[in-house]
Rosetta silent file (secondary structure, phi, psi, omega in degrees, C-alpha in Angstrom):
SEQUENCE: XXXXXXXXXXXXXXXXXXXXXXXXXXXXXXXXXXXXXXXXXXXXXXXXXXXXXXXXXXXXXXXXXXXXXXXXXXXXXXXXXXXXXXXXXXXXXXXXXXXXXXXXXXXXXXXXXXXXXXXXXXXXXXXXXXXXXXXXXXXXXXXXXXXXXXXXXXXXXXXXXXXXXXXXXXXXXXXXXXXXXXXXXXXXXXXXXXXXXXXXXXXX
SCORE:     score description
SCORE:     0.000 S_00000001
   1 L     0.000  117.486 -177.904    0.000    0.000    0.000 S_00000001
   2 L   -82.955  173.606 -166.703    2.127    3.675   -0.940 S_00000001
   3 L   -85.770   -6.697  167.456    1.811    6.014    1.183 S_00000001
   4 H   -39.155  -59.091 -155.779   -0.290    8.204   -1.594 S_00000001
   5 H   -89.918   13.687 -163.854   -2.975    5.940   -1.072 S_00000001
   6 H  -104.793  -88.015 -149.096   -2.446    5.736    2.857 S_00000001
   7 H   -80.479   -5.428  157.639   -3.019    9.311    3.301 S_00000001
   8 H   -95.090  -13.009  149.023   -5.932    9.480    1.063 S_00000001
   9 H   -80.378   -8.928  166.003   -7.701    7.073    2.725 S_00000001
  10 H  -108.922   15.843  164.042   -7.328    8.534    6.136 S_00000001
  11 H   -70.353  -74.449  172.063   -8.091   11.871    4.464 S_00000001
  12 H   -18.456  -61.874 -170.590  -11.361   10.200    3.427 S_00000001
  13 L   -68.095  -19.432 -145.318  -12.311    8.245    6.402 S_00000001
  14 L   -98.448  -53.252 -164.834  -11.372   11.542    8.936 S_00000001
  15 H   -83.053    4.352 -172.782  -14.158   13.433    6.249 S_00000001
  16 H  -109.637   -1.396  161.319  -16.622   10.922    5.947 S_00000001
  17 H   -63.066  -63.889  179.331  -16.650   10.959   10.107 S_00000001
  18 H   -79.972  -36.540  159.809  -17.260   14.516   10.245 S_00000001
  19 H   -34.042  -37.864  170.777  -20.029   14.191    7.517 S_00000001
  20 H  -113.984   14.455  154.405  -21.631   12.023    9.769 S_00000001
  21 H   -77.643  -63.304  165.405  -21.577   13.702   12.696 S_00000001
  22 H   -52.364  -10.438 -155.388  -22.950   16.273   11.199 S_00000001
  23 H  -100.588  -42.567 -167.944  -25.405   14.555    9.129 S_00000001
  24 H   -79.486  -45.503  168.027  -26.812   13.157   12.591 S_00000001
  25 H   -40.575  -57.670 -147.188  -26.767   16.590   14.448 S_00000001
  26 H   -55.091  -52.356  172.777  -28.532   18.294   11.781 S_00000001
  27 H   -24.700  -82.754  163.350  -31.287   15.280   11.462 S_00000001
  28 H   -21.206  -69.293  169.161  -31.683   15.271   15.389 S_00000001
  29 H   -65.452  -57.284  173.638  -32.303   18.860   15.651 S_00000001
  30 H   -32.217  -49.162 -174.578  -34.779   19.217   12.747 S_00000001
  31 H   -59.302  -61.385  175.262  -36.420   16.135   13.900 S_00000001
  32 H   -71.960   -7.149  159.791  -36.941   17.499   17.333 S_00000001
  33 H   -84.396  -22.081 -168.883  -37.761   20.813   16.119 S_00000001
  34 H   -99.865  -15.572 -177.202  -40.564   20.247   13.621 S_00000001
  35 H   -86.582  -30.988  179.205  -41.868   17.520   16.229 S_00000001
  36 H   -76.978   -8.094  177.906  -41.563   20.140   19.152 S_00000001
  37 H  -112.528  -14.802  159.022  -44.086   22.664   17.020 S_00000001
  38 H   -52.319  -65.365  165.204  -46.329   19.844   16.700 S_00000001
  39 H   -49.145  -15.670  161.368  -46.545   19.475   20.339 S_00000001
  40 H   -64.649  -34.389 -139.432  -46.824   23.670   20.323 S_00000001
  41 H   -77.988  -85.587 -172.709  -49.587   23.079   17.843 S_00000001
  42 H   -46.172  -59.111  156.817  -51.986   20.829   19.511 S_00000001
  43 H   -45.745  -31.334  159.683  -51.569   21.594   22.887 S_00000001
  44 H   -25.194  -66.742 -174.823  -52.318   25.253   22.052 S_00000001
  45 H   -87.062  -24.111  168.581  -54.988   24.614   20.343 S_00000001
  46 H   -84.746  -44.641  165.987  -56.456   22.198   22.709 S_00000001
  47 H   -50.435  -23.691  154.437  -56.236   24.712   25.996 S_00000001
  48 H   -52.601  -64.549 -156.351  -57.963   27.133   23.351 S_00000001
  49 H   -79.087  -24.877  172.031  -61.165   24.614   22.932 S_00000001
  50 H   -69.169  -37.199  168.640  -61.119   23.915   26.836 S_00000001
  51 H   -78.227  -14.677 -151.722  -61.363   27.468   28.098 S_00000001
  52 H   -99.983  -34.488  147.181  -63.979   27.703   25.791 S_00000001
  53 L   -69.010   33.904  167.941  -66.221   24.833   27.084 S_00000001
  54 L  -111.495   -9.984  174.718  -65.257   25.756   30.439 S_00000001
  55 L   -91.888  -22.394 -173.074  -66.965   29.383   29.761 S_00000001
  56 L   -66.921  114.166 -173.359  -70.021   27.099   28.977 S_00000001
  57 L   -16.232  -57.842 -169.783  -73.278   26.568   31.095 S_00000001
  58 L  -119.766   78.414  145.388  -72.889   22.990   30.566 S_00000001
  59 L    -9.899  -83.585  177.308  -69.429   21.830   29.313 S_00000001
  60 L   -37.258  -59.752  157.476  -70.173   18.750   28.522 S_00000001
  61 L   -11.723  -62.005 -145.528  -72.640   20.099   26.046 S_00000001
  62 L   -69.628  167.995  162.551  -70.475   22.510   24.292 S_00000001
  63 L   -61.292  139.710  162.946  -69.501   22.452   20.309 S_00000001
  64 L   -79.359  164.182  177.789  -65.980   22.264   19.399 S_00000001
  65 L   -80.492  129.342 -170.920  -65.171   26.039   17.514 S_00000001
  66 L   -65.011  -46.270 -172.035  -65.237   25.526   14.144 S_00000001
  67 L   -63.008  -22.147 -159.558  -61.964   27.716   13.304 S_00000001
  68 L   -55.419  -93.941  150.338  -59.809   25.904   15.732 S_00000001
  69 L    19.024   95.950  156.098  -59.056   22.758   12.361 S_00000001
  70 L  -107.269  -11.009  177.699  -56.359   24.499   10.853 S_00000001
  71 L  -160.127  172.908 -170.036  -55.689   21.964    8.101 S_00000001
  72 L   -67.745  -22.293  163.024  -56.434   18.903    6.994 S_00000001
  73 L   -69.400    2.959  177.166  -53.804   17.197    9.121 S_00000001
  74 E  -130.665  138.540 -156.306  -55.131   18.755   12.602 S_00000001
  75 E  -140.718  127.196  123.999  -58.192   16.629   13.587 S_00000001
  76 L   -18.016   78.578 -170.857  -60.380   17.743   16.958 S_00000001
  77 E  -155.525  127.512  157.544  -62.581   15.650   19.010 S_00000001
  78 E   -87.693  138.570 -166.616  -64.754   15.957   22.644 S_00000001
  79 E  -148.650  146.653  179.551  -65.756   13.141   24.633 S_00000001
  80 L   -92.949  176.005 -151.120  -67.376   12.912   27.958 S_00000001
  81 L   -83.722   59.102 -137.165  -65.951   11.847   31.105 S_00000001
  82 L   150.690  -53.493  168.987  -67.516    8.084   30.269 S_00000001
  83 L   118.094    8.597  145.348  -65.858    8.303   26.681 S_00000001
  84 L   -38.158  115.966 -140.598  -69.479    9.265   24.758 S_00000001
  85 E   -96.160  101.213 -177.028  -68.665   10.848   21.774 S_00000001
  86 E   -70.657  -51.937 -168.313  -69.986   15.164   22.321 S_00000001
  87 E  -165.229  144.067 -163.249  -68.522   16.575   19.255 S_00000001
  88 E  -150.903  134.358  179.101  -65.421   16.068   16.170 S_00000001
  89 L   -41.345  136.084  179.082  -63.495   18.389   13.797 S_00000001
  90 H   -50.393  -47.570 -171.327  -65.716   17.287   10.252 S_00000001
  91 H   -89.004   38.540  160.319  -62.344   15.568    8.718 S_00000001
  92 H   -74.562  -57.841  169.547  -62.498   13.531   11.301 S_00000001
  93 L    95.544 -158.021  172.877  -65.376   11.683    9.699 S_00000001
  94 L   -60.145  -34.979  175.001  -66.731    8.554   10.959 S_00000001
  95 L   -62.581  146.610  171.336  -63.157    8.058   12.200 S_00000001
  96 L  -140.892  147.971 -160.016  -62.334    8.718   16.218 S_00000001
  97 L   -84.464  128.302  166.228  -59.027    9.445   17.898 S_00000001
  98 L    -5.013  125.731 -177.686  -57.491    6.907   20.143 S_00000001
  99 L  -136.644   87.939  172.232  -58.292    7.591   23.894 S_00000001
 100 L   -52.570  126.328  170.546  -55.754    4.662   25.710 S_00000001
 101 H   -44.996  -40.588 -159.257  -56.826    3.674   29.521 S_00000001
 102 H   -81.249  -43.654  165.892  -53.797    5.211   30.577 S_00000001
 103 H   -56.668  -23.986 -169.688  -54.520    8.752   29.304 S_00000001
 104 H   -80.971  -50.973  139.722  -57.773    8.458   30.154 S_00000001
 105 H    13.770  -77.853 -165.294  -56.713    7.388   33.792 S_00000001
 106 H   -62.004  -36.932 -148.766  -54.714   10.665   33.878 S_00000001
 107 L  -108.780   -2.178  167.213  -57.365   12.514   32.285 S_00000001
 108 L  -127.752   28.280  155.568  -60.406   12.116   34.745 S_00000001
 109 L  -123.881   30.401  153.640  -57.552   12.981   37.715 S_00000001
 110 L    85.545   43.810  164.006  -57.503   16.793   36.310 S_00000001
 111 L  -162.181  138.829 -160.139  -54.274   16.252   34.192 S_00000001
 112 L   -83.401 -166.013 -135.939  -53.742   16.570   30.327 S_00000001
 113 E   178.302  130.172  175.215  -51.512   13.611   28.282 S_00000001
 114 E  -127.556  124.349  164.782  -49.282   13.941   25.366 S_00000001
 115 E  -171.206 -158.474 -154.580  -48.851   11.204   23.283 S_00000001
 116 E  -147.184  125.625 -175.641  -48.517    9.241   19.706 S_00000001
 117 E  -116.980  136.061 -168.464  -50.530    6.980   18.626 S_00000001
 118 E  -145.446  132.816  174.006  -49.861    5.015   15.405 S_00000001
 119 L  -116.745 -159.871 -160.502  -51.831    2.061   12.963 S_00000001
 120 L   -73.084  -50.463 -161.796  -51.273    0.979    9.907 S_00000001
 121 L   -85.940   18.304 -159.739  -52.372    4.123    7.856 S_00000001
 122 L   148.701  148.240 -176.326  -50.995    6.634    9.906 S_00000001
 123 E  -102.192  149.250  150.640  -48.932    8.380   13.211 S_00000001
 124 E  -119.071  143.745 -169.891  -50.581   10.333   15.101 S_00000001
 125 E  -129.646  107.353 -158.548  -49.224   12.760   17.961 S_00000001
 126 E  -121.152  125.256  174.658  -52.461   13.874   20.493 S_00000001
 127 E   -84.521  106.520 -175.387  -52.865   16.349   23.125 S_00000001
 128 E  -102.504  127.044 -178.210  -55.571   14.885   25.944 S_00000001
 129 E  -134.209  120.297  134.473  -57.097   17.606   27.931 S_00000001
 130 E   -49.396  130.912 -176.750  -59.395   17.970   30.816 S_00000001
 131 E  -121.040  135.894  166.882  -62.381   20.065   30.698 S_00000001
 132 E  -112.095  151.362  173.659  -64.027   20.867   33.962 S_00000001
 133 L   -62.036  145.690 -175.984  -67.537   21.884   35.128 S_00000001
 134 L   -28.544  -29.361 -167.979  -68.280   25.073   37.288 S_00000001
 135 L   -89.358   11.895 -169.794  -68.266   22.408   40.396 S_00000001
 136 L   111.857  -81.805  169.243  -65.016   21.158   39.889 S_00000001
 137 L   -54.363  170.282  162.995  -65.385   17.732   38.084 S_00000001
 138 E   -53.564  116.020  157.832  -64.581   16.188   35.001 S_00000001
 139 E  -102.069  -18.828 -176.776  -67.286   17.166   32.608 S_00000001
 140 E  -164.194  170.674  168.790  -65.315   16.431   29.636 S_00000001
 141 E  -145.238  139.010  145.312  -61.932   15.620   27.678 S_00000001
 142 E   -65.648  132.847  131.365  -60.451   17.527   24.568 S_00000001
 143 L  -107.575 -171.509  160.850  -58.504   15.766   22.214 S_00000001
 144 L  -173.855  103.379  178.781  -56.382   17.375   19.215 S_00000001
 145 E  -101.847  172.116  171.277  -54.239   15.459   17.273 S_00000001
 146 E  -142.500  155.516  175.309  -52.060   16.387   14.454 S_00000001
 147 E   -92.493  150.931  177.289  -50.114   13.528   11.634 S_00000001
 148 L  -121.404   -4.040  124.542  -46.819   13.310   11.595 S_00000001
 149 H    40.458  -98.413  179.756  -46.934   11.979    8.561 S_00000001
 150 H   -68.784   -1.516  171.222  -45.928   14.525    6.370 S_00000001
 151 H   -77.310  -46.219  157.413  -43.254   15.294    9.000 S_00000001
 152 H   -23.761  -61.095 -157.102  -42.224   11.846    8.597 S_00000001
 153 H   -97.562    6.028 -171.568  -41.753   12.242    4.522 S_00000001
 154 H  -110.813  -30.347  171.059  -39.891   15.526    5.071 S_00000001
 155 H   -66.499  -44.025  157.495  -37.569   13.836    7.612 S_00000001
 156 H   -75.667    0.942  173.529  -36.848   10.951    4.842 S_00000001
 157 H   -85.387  -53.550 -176.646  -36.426   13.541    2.103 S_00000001
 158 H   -70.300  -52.699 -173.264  -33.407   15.237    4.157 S_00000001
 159 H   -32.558  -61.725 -170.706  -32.271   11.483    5.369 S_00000001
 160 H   -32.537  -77.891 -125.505  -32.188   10.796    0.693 S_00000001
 161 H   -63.117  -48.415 -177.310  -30.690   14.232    0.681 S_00000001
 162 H   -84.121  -43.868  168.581  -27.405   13.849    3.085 S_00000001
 163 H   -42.879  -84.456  178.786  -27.256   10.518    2.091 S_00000001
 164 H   -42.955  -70.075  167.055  -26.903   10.966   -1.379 S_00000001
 165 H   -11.350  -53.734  174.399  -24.961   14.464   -0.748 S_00000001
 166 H   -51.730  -57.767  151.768  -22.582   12.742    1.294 S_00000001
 167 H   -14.867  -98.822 -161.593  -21.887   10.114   -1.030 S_00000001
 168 H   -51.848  -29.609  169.435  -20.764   12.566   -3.861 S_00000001
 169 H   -49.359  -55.789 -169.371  -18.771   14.792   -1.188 S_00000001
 170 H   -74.626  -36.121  160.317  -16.712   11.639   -0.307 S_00000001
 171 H   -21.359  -70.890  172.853  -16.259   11.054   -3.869 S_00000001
 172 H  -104.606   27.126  175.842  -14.799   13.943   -4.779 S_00000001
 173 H   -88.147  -50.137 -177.137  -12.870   14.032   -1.714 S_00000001
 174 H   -62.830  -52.993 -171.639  -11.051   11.067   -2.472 S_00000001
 175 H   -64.687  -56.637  169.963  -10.430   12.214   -5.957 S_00000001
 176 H   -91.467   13.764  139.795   -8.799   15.283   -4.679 S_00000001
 177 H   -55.370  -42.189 -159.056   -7.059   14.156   -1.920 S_00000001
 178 H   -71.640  -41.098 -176.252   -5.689   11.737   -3.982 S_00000001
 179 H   -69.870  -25.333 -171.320   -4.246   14.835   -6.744 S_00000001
 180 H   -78.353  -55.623 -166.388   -3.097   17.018   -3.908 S_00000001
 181 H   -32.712  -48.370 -153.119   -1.018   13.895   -1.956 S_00000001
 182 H   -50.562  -36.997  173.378    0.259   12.939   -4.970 S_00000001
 183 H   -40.414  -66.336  171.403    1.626   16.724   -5.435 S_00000001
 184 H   -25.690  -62.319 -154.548    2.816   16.455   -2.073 S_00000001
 185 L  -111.108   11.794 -174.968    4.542   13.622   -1.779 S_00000001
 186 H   -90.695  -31.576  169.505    6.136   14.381   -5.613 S_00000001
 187 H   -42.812  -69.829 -128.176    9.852   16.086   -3.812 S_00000001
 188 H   -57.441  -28.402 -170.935    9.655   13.074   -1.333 S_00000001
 189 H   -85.367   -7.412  155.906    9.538   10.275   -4.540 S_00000001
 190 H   -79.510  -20.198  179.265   12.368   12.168   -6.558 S_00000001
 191 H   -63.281  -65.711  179.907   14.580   12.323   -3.257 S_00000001
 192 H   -54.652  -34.477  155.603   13.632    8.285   -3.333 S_00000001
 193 H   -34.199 -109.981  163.194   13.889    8.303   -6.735 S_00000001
 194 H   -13.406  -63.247  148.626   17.537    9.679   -6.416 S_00000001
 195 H   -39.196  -74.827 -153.360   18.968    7.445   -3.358 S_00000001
 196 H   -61.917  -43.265 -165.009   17.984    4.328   -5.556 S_00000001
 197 H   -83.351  -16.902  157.070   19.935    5.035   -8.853 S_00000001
 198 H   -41.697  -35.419 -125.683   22.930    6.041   -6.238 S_00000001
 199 H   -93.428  -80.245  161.518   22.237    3.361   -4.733 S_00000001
 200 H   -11.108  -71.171 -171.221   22.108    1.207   -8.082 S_00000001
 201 H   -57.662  -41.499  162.995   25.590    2.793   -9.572 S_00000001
 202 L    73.949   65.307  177.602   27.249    2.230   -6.083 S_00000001
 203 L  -160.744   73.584  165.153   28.945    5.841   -6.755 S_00000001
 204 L   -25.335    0.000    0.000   28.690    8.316   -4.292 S_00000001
């Protein structure tokens, strides 16, 4: 192995290291930032629909607010302290969002629930809220979910993106590591160069 190709492979290896440190940082933060305004989102928006049946005669009763649904990807839904279904964002549909004993648990002792619920067709990430009546109790629960979906396909778009990116970086890393050693290292092989045909002639 010359040493050409010795130092262009630890050229290589030392850049394809920091590529993927960085590659993981960058991922990592994005990931937890676009996941962290999801969790901004819903929760927001569900403490929004809670004071508003909580201004209500009857809670349990109330309507969710039509405006709250900001897109088709943020889905709505009230349920009574029993889990009867009061009222759901329209693109909910026929469909209704997960309500797991353990949130629900949490959620008729006065305390909201963040969590992610996922099937076959879809992730979901849902904000569980108590809403209480003038007297104190549980009169109701909030949900709000949002998909993470398209968060998901934006997250595997950058993954393609670095991937591939990297790829051609180390590519043409290699190639020009390899023209600069050789540059480099062009003195030290006429000096070797030189010592052998002395060496050869045996004439000092």
């Amino acid at each position: 192995m010359t040493l050409r190709f010795r130092l262009t492979l630890w050229y290589t290896i030392l850049l394809a290291l920091m590529l993927l440190t960085f590659a993981l940082v960058f991922h990592g933060v994005l990931a937890r930032t676009l996941y962290a305004q999801v969790d901004d989102t819903i929760r927001s928006q569900a403490e929004q629909i809670v004071n508003i049946f909580e201004k209500n005669i009857d809670p349990a009763a109330a309507k969710l607010p039509t405006a709250i649904v900001l897109s088709s990807q943020v889905f709505a839904q009230a349920t009574s302290a029993t889990g009867e279904l009061i009222n759901s964002s329209p693109n909910l549909g026929d469909m209704r969002l997960p309500w797991p004993d353990t949130t629900k648990e949490q959620n008729l002792k006065g305390e909201s629930a963040l969590y992610t619920w996922q099937d076959s067709q879809n992730t979901l990430r849902i904000f569980s809220a108590p809403v209480r009546s003038p007297n104190g109790d549980i009169a109701a629960v909030v949900q709000v979910a949002q998909s993470l979906t398209p968060i998901q396909q934006v997250l595997e778009t950058v993954r393609l993106a670095l991937l591939i990116g990297s790829g051609i970086a180390l590519v043409l890393a290699a190639l020009g590591g390899a023209a600069i050693s050789g540059r480099a290292l062009r003195p030290l092989n006429q000096i070797a160069e030189t010592t052998s045909r002395i060496a050869l002639a045996e004439d000092l």
